[in-house]
Amino acid sequence: NAGVTQTPKFRILKIGQSMTLQCTQDMNHNYMYWYRQDPGMGLKLIYYSVGAGITDKGEVPNGYNVSRSTTEDFPLRLELAAPSQTSVYFCASHGTEAYEQYFGPGTRLTVT
Amino acid sequence: RKEVEQDPGPFNVPEGATVAFNCTYSNSASQSFFWYRQDCRKEPKLLMSVYSSGNEDGRFTAQLNRASQYISLLIRDSKLSDSATYLCVVNMGYNFNKFYFGSGTKLNVKP
């Protein structure tokens, strides 16, 4: 049981480039989340999904997009990367009966 | 005002000490409460869910005070391995699938 996996672990982007952060969970969880964590700060919600085909914005969605075509996968797309998007990105999921979230190992993104 | 606030610390304590962290939340309709542990450059991992009656797991005790809108985490007999950042997480009642994270309290346990 792999839990929540994220790829890549690290990435350096140039300003204006685009990329997709991958997130997959094998726990059949309906709820999935993308967070970013800046140094010394708490996690901020970017987007979330309550099931395949359903997504919604969180606190800080600008500059990002998501899709949820399957229960397992919840990719995060960055278009036109900016230095302000330098952060650590965590994907998380939980089931319907309990709200304890399981996190992936994170993606460290630097935009220069 | 932030939705969830924590004392950032650091709390520097010797091994064997008892240490307590508090976390305040702004929305009285909040439904679910959690403590997560985050090691340096790692993902958060669930430490405890916090129930209305309070709960205990070994050396860790969590309490919820709805009247004053805070939750607490007590660690007894601190170990070196307890050194980490402890995140308070609240699920707001008006939007059950959004979670708000505190900035974390850093704990350093010294030999």
Short mmCIF file of C-alpha atoms in Angstrom, two decimals:
data_model
loop_
_atom_site.label_atom_id
_atom_site.label_comp_id
_atom_site.label_asym_id
_atom_site.label_seq_id
_atom_site.Cartn_x
_atom_site.Cartn_y
_atom_site.Cartn_z
CA ASN A 1 0.00 0.00 0.00
CA ALA A 2 1.84 3.10 -1.27
CA GLY A 3 -0.57 5.69 0.18
CA VAL A 4 -0.15 9.09 -1.49
CA THR A 5 2.65 9.47 -4.00
CA GLN A 6 3.88 12.65 -5.66
CA THR A 7 6.22 13.31 -8.54
CA PRO A 8 8.62 14.91 -9.08
CA LYS A 9 10.36 15.36 -5.73
CA PHE A 10 12.26 18.43 -6.89
CA ARG A 11 11.98 20.77 -9.85
CA ILE A 12 13.53 24.03 -10.97
CA LEU A 13 11.52 26.08 -13.45
CA LYS A 14 12.31 29.25 -15.32
CA ILE A 15 9.85 32.13 -15.15
CA GLY A 16 7.06 31.59 -17.67
CA GLN A 17 7.49 27.82 -17.98
CA SER A 18 4.68 25.41 -17.20
CA MET A 19 4.60 22.05 -15.46
CA THR A 20 2.29 19.47 -13.93
CA LEU A 21 2.75 18.10 -10.42
CA GLN A 22 1.44 14.55 -10.19
CA CYS A 23 -0.44 13.09 -7.23
CA THR A 24 -1.80 9.56 -6.93
CA GLN A 25 -3.44 7.76 -4.03
CA ASP A 26 -4.29 4.07 -3.79
CA MET A 27 -6.66 4.23 -0.80
CA ASN A 28 -9.82 4.84 -2.84
CA HIS A 29 -10.27 8.21 -1.12
CA ASN A 30 -12.84 10.57 -2.56
CA TYR A 31 -11.34 13.73 -1.07
CA MET A 32 -8.06 15.07 -2.38
CA TYR A 33 -6.24 18.36 -1.73
CA TRP A 34 -3.33 20.41 -2.95
CA TYR A 35 -1.49 22.63 -0.48
CA ARG A 36 1.54 24.85 -0.65
CA GLN A 37 3.84 25.53 2.27
CA ASP A 38 6.14 28.51 2.29
CA PRO A 39 9.07 28.61 4.77
CA GLY A 40 7.91 29.06 8.37
CA MET A 41 4.28 29.12 7.34
CA GLY A 42 1.32 26.83 7.60
CA LEU A 43 -0.13 24.96 4.67
CA LYS A 44 -2.44 26.91 2.40
CA LEU A 45 -5.11 25.19 0.33
CA ILE A 46 -4.81 25.66 -3.42
CA TYR A 47 -7.52 23.36 -4.80
CA TYR A 48 -9.52 20.41 -3.58
CA SER A 49 -11.73 17.70 -5.01
CA VAL A 50 -14.59 15.74 -3.46
CA GLY A 51 -14.62 13.07 -6.14
CA ALA A 52 -13.86 12.31 -9.75
CA GLY A 53 -14.99 15.16 -11.98
CA ILE A 54 -15.52 17.63 -9.11
CA THR A 55 -12.97 20.27 -8.13
CA ASP A 56 -13.11 23.61 -6.35
CA LYS A 57 -10.83 26.49 -5.43
CA GLY A 58 -9.15 26.90 -2.08
CA GLU A 59 -7.53 29.95 -0.52
CA VAL A 60 -4.77 30.53 -3.09
CA PRO A 61 -5.85 29.16 -6.51
CA ASN A 62 -4.45 31.89 -8.77
CA GLY A 63 -1.85 30.58 -11.20
CA TYR A 64 -2.90 26.95 -10.80
CA ASN A 65 -5.34 24.52 -12.35
CA VAL A 66 -6.44 21.00 -11.47
CA SER A 67 -8.39 18.12 -12.93
CA ARG A 68 -9.78 14.92 -11.42
CA SER A 69 -10.60 12.42 -14.13
CA THR A 70 -10.16 9.38 -11.85
CA THR A 71 -10.48 8.71 -8.12
CA GLU A 72 -6.76 7.97 -7.89
CA ASP A 73 -5.18 10.95 -9.66
CA PHE A 74 -5.28 14.67 -8.92
CA PRO A 75 -2.66 16.56 -10.97
CA LEU A 76 -1.85 20.22 -10.33
CA ARG A 77 -0.94 22.36 -13.32
CA LEU A 78 1.19 25.49 -13.09
CA GLU A 79 0.90 27.80 -16.07
CA LEU A 80 3.38 30.65 -16.59
CA ALA A 81 5.46 29.97 -13.48
CA ALA A 82 6.36 32.98 -11.31
CA PRO A 83 8.93 33.33 -8.48
CA SER A 84 6.03 33.66 -6.02
CA GLN A 85 5.20 30.02 -6.77
CA THR A 86 8.47 28.84 -5.26
CA SER A 87 7.26 26.61 -2.46
CA VAL A 88 6.80 23.05 -1.27
CA TYR A 89 3.63 21.46 -2.63
CA PHE A 90 1.82 18.72 -0.74
CA CYS A 91 -1.00 16.55 -1.96
CA ALA A 92 -3.31 14.95 0.61
CA SER A 93 -6.37 12.72 0.69
CA HIS A 94 -8.93 11.33 3.09
CA GLY A 95 -11.92 9.05 2.96
CA THR A 96 -15.58 9.75 3.44
CA GLU A 97 -15.91 8.45 6.98
CA ALA A 98 -12.95 10.20 8.59
CA TYR A 99 -11.21 13.49 8.02
CA GLU A 100 -7.69 12.46 8.93
CA GLN A 101 -5.60 13.47 5.94
CA TYR A 102 -2.76 11.43 4.49
CA PHE A 103 -0.02 13.45 2.82
CA GLY A 104 2.34 12.73 -0.01
CA PRO A 105 6.08 13.41 0.43
CA GLY A 106 5.88 16.78 -1.33
CA THR A 107 7.36 18.47 -4.37
CA ARG A 108 9.96 21.20 -3.84
CA LEU A 109 9.59 23.74 -6.62
CA THR A 110 11.91 26.65 -7.32
CA VAL A 111 11.06 29.25 -9.95
CA THR A 112 13.95 31.46 -11.05
CA ARG B 1 -7.31 37.51 12.39
CA LYS B 2 -5.96 34.14 11.24
CA GLU B 3 -8.32 31.19 11.31
CA VAL B 4 -5.86 29.13 13.34
CA GLU B 5 -3.08 30.56 15.50
CA GLN B 6 -0.19 28.87 17.25
CA ASP B 7 2.79 30.05 19.25
CA PRO B 8 5.68 29.46 16.84
CA GLY B 9 8.16 28.69 19.63
CA PRO B 10 10.68 27.24 19.61
CA PHE B 11 10.09 25.39 22.83
CA ASN B 12 13.47 24.15 24.06
CA VAL B 13 13.03 21.49 26.74
CA PRO B 14 15.24 18.82 28.32
CA GLU B 15 14.55 15.14 27.89
CA GLY B 16 11.91 13.93 30.31
CA ALA B 17 10.16 17.30 30.53
CA THR B 18 6.45 17.88 30.07
CA VAL B 19 5.52 20.46 27.48
CA ALA B 20 2.17 21.87 26.34
CA PHE B 21 1.13 23.68 23.19
CA ASN B 22 -2.03 25.66 22.63
CA CYS B 23 -3.81 26.53 19.43
CA THR B 24 -6.71 28.95 19.03
CA TYR B 25 -9.26 28.94 16.23
CA SER B 26 -11.57 31.70 15.07
CA ASN B 27 -14.72 29.93 13.93
CA SER B 28 -16.99 28.63 16.65
CA ALA B 29 -18.69 26.30 14.16
CA SER B 30 -15.50 24.32 13.59
CA GLN B 31 -16.14 20.60 13.59
CA SER B 32 -12.95 18.58 13.54
CA PHE B 33 -9.58 19.17 15.14
CA PHE B 34 -6.21 17.52 14.64
CA TRP B 35 -2.59 17.66 15.66
CA TYR B 36 -0.02 16.77 13.01
CA ARG B 37 3.71 16.33 13.40
CA GLN B 38 6.04 17.63 10.71
CA ASP B 39 9.73 16.80 10.63
CA CYS B 40 12.13 19.09 8.82
CA ARG B 41 11.56 18.98 5.04
CA LYS B 42 9.01 16.18 5.39
CA GLU B 43 5.26 15.88 4.98
CA PRO B 44 2.87 16.34 7.91
CA LYS B 45 1.83 13.13 9.63
CA LEU B 46 -1.23 12.73 11.80
CA LEU B 47 -0.42 12.62 15.49
CA MET B 48 -3.89 12.77 17.00
CA SER B 49 -7.46 13.62 16.23
CA VAL B 50 -8.97 15.73 19.00
CA TYR B 51 -12.32 14.65 20.35
CA SER B 52 -14.68 16.73 22.45
CA SER B 53 -13.94 14.70 25.57
CA GLY B 54 -10.21 14.88 25.11
CA ASN B 55 -8.08 11.90 24.21
CA GLU B 56 -4.81 10.32 25.16
CA ASP B 57 -2.33 8.21 23.25
CA GLY B 58 0.61 7.11 25.34
CA ARG B 59 2.60 10.19 26.29
CA PHE B 60 0.40 12.51 24.27
CA THR B 61 -2.85 14.10 25.47
CA ALA B 62 -5.09 16.37 23.44
CA GLN B 63 -7.85 18.55 24.83
CA LEU B 64 -10.56 20.63 23.19
CA ASN B 65 -12.13 23.70 24.81
CA ARG B 66 -15.01 24.83 22.62
CA ALA B 67 -16.05 27.67 24.93
CA SER B 68 -12.65 29.33 24.64
CA GLN B 69 -12.00 28.01 21.13
CA TYR B 70 -8.67 26.38 21.69
CA ILE B 71 -7.12 22.96 21.54
CA SER B 72 -4.06 21.82 23.41
CA LEU B 73 -1.43 19.14 23.11
CA LEU B 74 0.46 17.86 26.14
CA ILE B 75 3.60 15.78 25.74
CA ARG B 76 4.88 13.99 28.81
CA ASP B 77 8.35 12.51 29.33
CA SER B 78 9.72 14.20 26.21
CA LYS B 79 12.09 12.19 24.03
CA LEU B 80 14.76 13.44 21.66
CA SER B 81 12.68 11.94 18.87
CA ASP B 82 9.78 14.28 19.73
CA SER B 83 11.76 17.18 18.25
CA ALA B 84 9.63 18.41 15.35
CA THR B 85 7.10 21.04 14.40
CA TYR B 86 3.56 20.42 15.62
CA LEU B 87 0.75 21.67 13.41
CA CYS B 88 -2.74 22.43 14.62
CA VAL B 89 -5.41 21.76 11.99
CA VAL B 90 -9.07 22.74 12.12
CA ASN B 91 -11.89 21.74 9.83
CA MET B 92 -14.34 24.62 9.59
CA GLY B 93 -17.94 23.67 10.04
CA TYR B 94 -19.32 25.91 7.34
CA ASN B 95 -17.23 24.16 4.70
CA PHE B 96 -16.55 20.68 5.88
CA ASN B 97 -13.96 19.82 3.31
CA LYS B 98 -11.64 22.75 3.93
CA PHE B 99 -8.91 22.51 6.51
CA TYR B 100 -7.01 25.39 8.06
CA PHE B 101 -3.48 24.92 9.31
CA GLY B 102 -1.65 26.81 12.00
CA SER B 103 1.91 27.85 11.24
CA GLY B 104 3.22 25.25 13.67
CA THR B 105 5.03 25.16 16.99
CA LYS B 106 8.62 24.03 16.93
CA LEU B 107 9.80 21.72 19.71
CA ASN B 108 13.46 21.02 20.43
CA VAL B 109 14.13 18.32 23.01
CA LYS B 110 17.69 18.50 24.32
CA PRO B 111 19.70 15.72 25.99
#
